[in-house]
mmCIF file of C-alpha atoms in Angstrom:
data_model
loop_
_atom_site.group_PDB
_atom_site.id
_atom_site.type_symbol
_atom_site.label_atom_id
_atom_site.label_comp_id
_atom_site.label_asym_id
_atom_site.label_seq_id
_atom_site.Cartn_x
_atom_site.Cartn_y
_atom_site.Cartn_z
ATOM 1 C CA MET A 1 -93.734 50.591 -11.803
ATOM 2 C CA LEU A 2 -94.774 51.290 -16.013
ATOM 3 C CA LEU A 3 -93.269 48.993 -18.264
ATOM 4 C CA HIS A 4 -93.506 50.248 -20.679
ATOM 5 C CA ARG A 5 -93.694 54.176 -21.755
ATOM 6 C CA ASP A 6 -96.293 53.879 -25.057
ATOM 7 C CA CYS A 7 -99.422 54.768 -24.970
ATOM 8 C CA ILE A 8 -102.505 54.598 -26.269
ATOM 9 C CA PHE A 9 -105.660 56.016 -25.017
ATOM 10 C CA TYR A 10 -109.793 54.538 -25.337
ATOM 11 C CA LYS A 11 -113.065 55.711 -25.104
ATOM 12 C CA TYR A 12 -115.077 52.449 -23.114
ATOM 13 C CA ASN A 13 -118.949 52.539 -22.501
ATOM 14 C CA GLY A 14 -119.991 49.953 -20.457
ATOM 15 C CA ALA A 15 -120.452 49.766 -16.451
ATOM 16 C CA PRO A 16 -118.032 47.249 -15.264
ATOM 17 C CA ASP A 17 -117.104 46.703 -11.604
ATOM 18 C CA TRP A 18 -113.792 46.977 -11.765
ATOM 19 C CA GLY A 19 -113.803 45.180 -7.704
ATOM 20 C CA ASP A 20 -115.297 41.915 -9.548
ATOM 21 C CA ILE A 21 -111.876 41.656 -11.899
ATOM 22 C CA LYS A 22 -110.561 39.199 -9.701
ATOM 23 C CA ASN A 23 -112.644 37.065 -9.720
ATOM 24 C CA LYS A 24 -113.760 37.303 -13.934
ATOM 25 C CA GLN A 25 -109.683 35.789 -14.394
ATOM 26 C CA GLU A 26 -110.347 31.954 -16.305
ATOM 27 C CA ASP A 27 -107.338 30.192 -15.218
ATOM 28 C CA SER A 28 -104.165 30.941 -13.313
ATOM 29 C CA PHE A 29 -101.961 31.870 -16.541
ATOM 30 C CA CYS A 30 -104.536 35.301 -17.321
ATOM 31 C CA PHE A 31 -105.004 37.573 -13.959
ATOM 32 C CA PHE A 32 -105.446 41.092 -13.676
ATOM 33 C CA ASN A 33 -104.281 43.147 -10.187
ATOM 34 C CA PHE A 34 -105.906 46.232 -9.585
ATOM 35 C CA GLU A 35 -105.142 49.511 -7.204
ATOM 36 C CA PRO A 36 -106.481 53.067 -6.505
ATOM 37 C CA TYR A 37 -103.777 55.876 -7.400
ATOM 38 C CA GLU A 38 -105.608 58.651 -6.576
ATOM 39 C CA ASP A 39 -110.242 59.072 -6.460
ATOM 40 C CA GLY A 40 -112.009 57.489 -9.056
ATOM 41 C CA ILE A 41 -108.511 57.118 -10.663
ATOM 42 C CA LEU A 42 -107.175 52.724 -10.730
ATOM 43 C CA ASN A 43 -104.288 51.104 -11.956
ATOM 44 C CA VAL A 44 -103.689 48.197 -13.330
ATOM 45 C CA SER A 45 -102.100 45.427 -14.401
ATOM 46 C CA PHE A 46 -102.829 42.186 -16.818
ATOM 47 C CA GLU A 47 -100.728 39.509 -17.069
ATOM 48 C CA TRP A 48 -100.667 36.288 -19.102
ATOM 49 C CA ILE A 49 -98.172 33.422 -20.011
ATOM 50 C CA ASP A 50 -97.871 33.255 -23.542
ATOM 51 C CA PRO A 51 -96.785 30.617 -25.192
ATOM 52 C CA ILE A 52 -93.991 29.776 -27.963
ATOM 53 C CA LYS A 53 -94.957 27.694 -30.431
ATOM 54 C CA ILE A 54 -92.414 26.252 -33.094
ATOM 55 C CA ARG A 55 -94.885 24.539 -35.632
ATOM 56 C CA ASP A 56 -97.453 23.731 -33.275
ATOM 57 C CA LYS A 57 -95.035 22.701 -30.404
ATOM 58 C CA ILE A 58 -95.087 24.814 -27.005
ATOM 59 C CA ILE A 59 -91.319 25.230 -26.985
ATOM 60 C CA ALA A 60 -90.850 27.795 -24.499
ATOM 61 C CA SER A 61 -93.811 30.015 -22.322
ATOM 62 C CA GLU A 62 -92.716 33.380 -21.743
ATOM 63 C CA ARG A 63 -94.704 35.511 -19.213
ATOM 64 C CA LYS A 64 -96.004 38.923 -20.089
ATOM 65 C CA LYS A 65 -97.473 41.757 -18.133
ATOM 66 C CA ILE A 66 -98.729 44.994 -18.980
ATOM 67 C CA ARG A 67 -100.245 48.172 -17.065
ATOM 68 C CA PHE A 68 -102.910 50.711 -17.508
ATOM 69 C CA PHE A 69 -105.123 53.074 -15.829
ATOM 70 C CA VAL A 70 -108.593 53.636 -15.678
ATOM 71 C CA PHE A 71 -110.210 56.844 -15.797
ATOM 72 C CA GLU A 72 -113.470 55.953 -14.051
ATOM 73 C CA GLU A 73 -115.400 59.558 -14.803
ATOM 74 C CA SER A 74 -114.638 59.628 -17.969
ATOM 75 C CA ARG A 75 -114.736 56.231 -18.717
ATOM 76 C CA VAL A 76 -111.039 56.367 -20.634
ATOM 77 C CA ILE A 77 -108.169 53.559 -20.250
ATOM 78 C CA CYS A 78 -104.757 54.911 -20.909
ATOM 79 C CA ILE A 79 -103.076 51.398 -21.403
ATOM 80 C CA PHE A 80 -98.657 51.093 -21.270
ATOM 81 C CA GLY A 81 -98.343 48.538 -23.815
ATOM 82 C CA GLY A 82 -94.956 47.231 -26.043
ATOM 83 C CA SER A 83 -96.495 46.087 -28.784
ATOM 84 C CA GLU A 84 -100.045 46.890 -30.509
ATOM 85 C CA SER A 85 -100.550 43.449 -30.724
ATOM 86 C CA HIS A 86 -100.204 42.738 -26.266
ATOM 87 C CA ILE A 87 -102.736 46.060 -26.658
ATOM 88 C CA ALA A 88 -105.650 44.548 -27.804
ATOM 89 C CA TYR A 89 -105.124 41.244 -26.321
ATOM 90 C CA THR A 90 -105.550 43.214 -23.197
ATOM 91 C CA ILE A 91 -108.639 45.106 -25.132
ATOM 92 C CA SER A 92 -110.241 42.102 -25.464
ATOM 93 C CA LYS A 93 -109.955 40.846 -22.264
ATOM 94 C CA LEU A 94 -111.301 43.108 -20.573
ATOM 95 C CA SER A 95 -114.829 42.379 -23.312
ATOM 96 C CA ALA A 96 -114.995 39.160 -22.635
ATOM 97 C CA PHE A 97 -114.961 39.858 -18.706
ATOM 98 C CA PHE A 98 -117.365 43.027 -18.849
ATOM 99 C CA PRO A 99 -119.703 44.113 -20.882
ATOM 100 C CA MET A 100 -117.971 46.344 -22.056
ATOM 101 C CA SER A 101 -116.860 48.135 -25.879
ATOM 102 C CA PHE A 102 -114.108 50.591 -26.589
ATOM 103 C CA GLU A 103 -113.301 53.022 -29.037
ATOM 104 C CA LYS A 104 -109.473 54.509 -29.645
ATOM 105 C CA VAL A 105 -109.255 58.002 -28.398
ATOM 106 C CA GLU A 106 -107.766 60.302 -31.941
ATOM 107 C CA ILE A 107 -105.688 62.851 -29.384
ATOM 108 C CA PHE A 108 -103.319 63.598 -32.317
ATOM 109 C CA GLU A 109 -106.199 65.343 -34.304
ATOM 110 C CA ALA A 110 -107.333 66.760 -31.446
ATOM 111 C CA TYR A 111 -104.157 68.778 -30.183
ATOM 112 C CA LYS A 112 -103.212 68.918 -34.168
ATOM 113 C CA LYS A 113 -105.906 71.605 -34.232
ATOM 114 C CA GLN A 114 -105.342 73.023 -30.320
ATOM 115 C CA PHE A 115 -101.972 74.031 -31.491
ATOM 116 C CA LEU A 116 -103.313 75.082 -35.070
ATOM 117 C CA ASN A 117 -102.966 78.695 -33.908
ATOM 118 C CA ALA A 118 -100.316 79.076 -31.483
ATOM 119 C CA PRO A 119 -97.951 76.342 -29.909
ATOM 120 C CA SER A 120 -99.256 77.045 -27.090
ATOM 121 C CA TYR A 121 -102.513 75.522 -24.916
ATOM 122 C CA LYS A 122 -103.324 74.854 -21.075
ATOM 123 C CA GLY A 123 -99.981 74.384 -20.222
ATOM 124 C CA PHE A 124 -98.943 72.011 -22.744
ATOM 125 C CA THR A 125 -96.282 73.664 -25.337
ATOM 126 C CA LEU A 126 -95.959 72.885 -29.092
ATOM 127 C CA THR A 127 -91.753 72.270 -29.765
ATOM 128 C CA SER A 128 -90.681 70.689 -32.659
ATOM 129 C CA ILE A 129 -93.206 68.807 -35.594
ATOM 130 C CA ASP A 130 -91.617 65.602 -37.687
ATOM 131 C CA ILE A 131 -92.322 65.948 -41.337
ATOM 132 C CA SER A 132 -92.491 63.279 -44.107
ATOM 133 C CA LYS A 133 -89.669 63.918 -46.783
ATOM 134 C CA GLN A 134 -88.916 62.512 -50.346
ATOM 135 C CA GLN A 135 -85.745 59.936 -50.107
ATOM 136 C CA SER A 136 -83.328 59.985 -51.931
ATOM 137 C CA GLY A 137 -79.760 57.984 -52.816
ATOM 138 C CA PHE A 138 -77.514 59.993 -49.921
ATOM 139 C CA ASP A 139 -80.437 60.162 -47.231
ATOM 140 C CA ASP A 140 -83.070 57.024 -46.619
ATOM 141 C CA SER A 141 -84.473 58.762 -43.597
ATOM 142 C CA THR A 142 -88.229 59.610 -43.530
ATOM 143 C CA TYR A 143 -88.486 62.551 -42.238
ATOM 144 C CA THR A 144 -87.285 65.830 -40.516
ATOM 145 C CA ASN A 145 -88.006 67.415 -37.459
ATOM 146 C CA ILE A 146 -88.907 71.372 -37.394
ATOM 147 C CA LYS A 147 -88.206 72.800 -34.076
ATOM 148 C CA VAL A 148 -90.960 75.639 -33.647
ATOM 149 C CA THR A 149 -89.187 78.271 -32.934
ATOM 150 C CA ASP A 150 -87.339 78.251 -36.634
ATOM 151 C CA ILE A 151 -90.967 77.922 -38.239
ATOM 152 C CA GLU A 152 -91.530 81.536 -39.805
ATOM 153 C CA SER A 153 -94.699 83.158 -38.730
ATOM 154 C CA GLY A 154 -97.327 82.615 -40.377
ATOM 155 C CA LYS A 155 -96.663 78.715 -41.658
ATOM 156 C CA LEU A 156 -97.149 76.881 -38.494
ATOM 157 C CA MET A 157 -101.222 76.552 -39.319
ATOM 158 C CA LYS A 158 -99.485 75.409 -42.717
ATOM 159 C CA TYR A 159 -97.789 72.742 -41.279
ATOM 160 C CA MET A 160 -100.754 72.000 -38.826
ATOM 161 C CA SER A 161 -103.048 71.563 -41.901
ATOM 162 C CA SER A 162 -100.453 69.295 -43.467
ATOM 163 C CA SER A 163 -101.515 65.578 -44.137
ATOM 164 C CA GLU A 164 -97.330 65.416 -44.362
ATOM 165 C CA THR A 165 -97.484 66.408 -40.225
ATOM 166 C CA LEU A 166 -96.517 62.681 -38.351
ATOM 167 C CA SER A 167 -95.298 63.348 -35.212
ATOM 168 C CA LEU A 168 -95.629 65.877 -32.457
ATOM 169 C CA VAL A 169 -92.994 66.363 -29.490
ATOM 170 C CA ILE A 170 -94.916 68.640 -26.660
ATOM 171 C CA LEU A 171 -93.238 70.202 -23.234
ATOM 172 C CA PHE A 172 -95.534 69.445 -20.390
ATOM 173 C CA GLU A 173 -94.949 72.967 -18.502
ATOM 174 C CA ASP A 174 -95.565 71.691 -14.302
ATOM 175 C CA LYS A 175 -93.724 68.660 -14.560
ATOM 176 C CA LYS A 176 -90.635 69.544 -17.897
ATOM 177 C CA ILE A 177 -91.209 66.355 -19.203
ATOM 178 C CA TYR A 178 -91.760 66.037 -23.390
ATOM 179 C CA PHE A 179 -93.546 63.306 -24.814
ATOM 180 C CA SER A 180 -93.949 62.771 -28.531
ATOM 181 C CA LEU A 181 -97.344 62.390 -30.118
ATOM 182 C CA ASP A 182 -98.090 60.301 -33.263
ATOM 183 C CA LEU A 183 -100.357 60.507 -36.090
ATOM 184 C CA TYR A 184 -101.932 56.914 -34.813
ATOM 185 C CA SER A 185 -102.527 58.525 -31.311
ATOM 186 C CA VAL A 186 -99.414 56.566 -29.436
ATOM 187 C CA ALA A 187 -98.060 59.455 -26.474
ATOM 188 C CA ALA A 188 -94.202 58.519 -26.371
ATOM 189 C CA PHE A 189 -91.917 59.349 -23.120
ATOM 190 C CA PHE A 190 -88.837 58.634 -22.557
ATOM 191 C CA GLU A 191 -87.751 56.146 -19.915
ATOM 192 C CA THR A 192 -85.383 58.501 -17.953
ATOM 193 C CA ASP A 193 -88.937 59.510 -17.019
ATOM 194 C CA GLU A 194 -90.492 59.507 -13.379
ATOM 195 C CA ALA A 195 -94.071 56.957 -13.789
ATOM 196 C CA ASP A 196 -95.535 60.008 -11.078
ATOM 197 C CA SER A 197 -94.670 62.456 -14.230
ATOM 198 C CA ILE A 198 -95.902 60.694 -17.503
ATOM 199 C CA TYR A 199 -99.076 60.023 -14.885
ATOM 200 C CA GLU A 200 -100.024 63.514 -15.008
ATOM 201 C CA VAL A 201 -99.455 64.027 -18.530
ATOM 202 C CA CYS A 202 -102.186 61.619 -18.443
ATOM 203 C CA LYS A 203 -104.346 63.283 -16.837
ATOM 204 C CA ARG A 204 -103.920 66.065 -18.524
ATOM 205 C CA ILE A 205 -104.997 64.670 -21.869
ATOM 206 C CA VAL A 206 -108.665 63.131 -21.117
ATOM 207 C CA VAL A 207 -109.112 66.559 -19.700
ATOM 208 C CA ASP A 208 -108.449 68.552 -22.733
ATOM 209 C CA VAL A 209 -109.485 65.961 -24.975
ATOM 210 C CA VAL A 210 -112.053 63.751 -23.701
#
């Protein structure tokens, strides 16, 4: 079960023994669990206790949990998190447990290049794009969404080459699932999307751009 619907992809260096991860727990306040998902792909959860402080005094504690997939052959992890700080903390713990280094995969730029000439690519279809716009006193929104079907012929390349493109909305035809991909390479899914369908999208992304 996925707790969050936003994910980021990281390429890792090193050869961690994922089966040994339980033996590397620092204490009872921080621990990993994993299980095979498919051949060569692991489903991992990470939990920790986050103290809540006021004036340097701990007044309460909150349990945090995050999940990620490990694609061992490609040496990629896909982390689902509720905030960048939670994801960064998970990465730091993995780096502490194993001799590993991580590099974020810029999937946004990769797919912008794929969609430069055509809105469809190997079962992924670009349905709309978010473009930044000048704010006015009557409209405080920062972007406008444009459907690909409303874009005049020949202008798609102009939009896809522009730095004003903030995000892409993509349909995965096989599972009929939409997701958005922003300029920070965060892939976001809807709360109603099934976990298995989200996993299939992530697996396709790994194949496409890694």
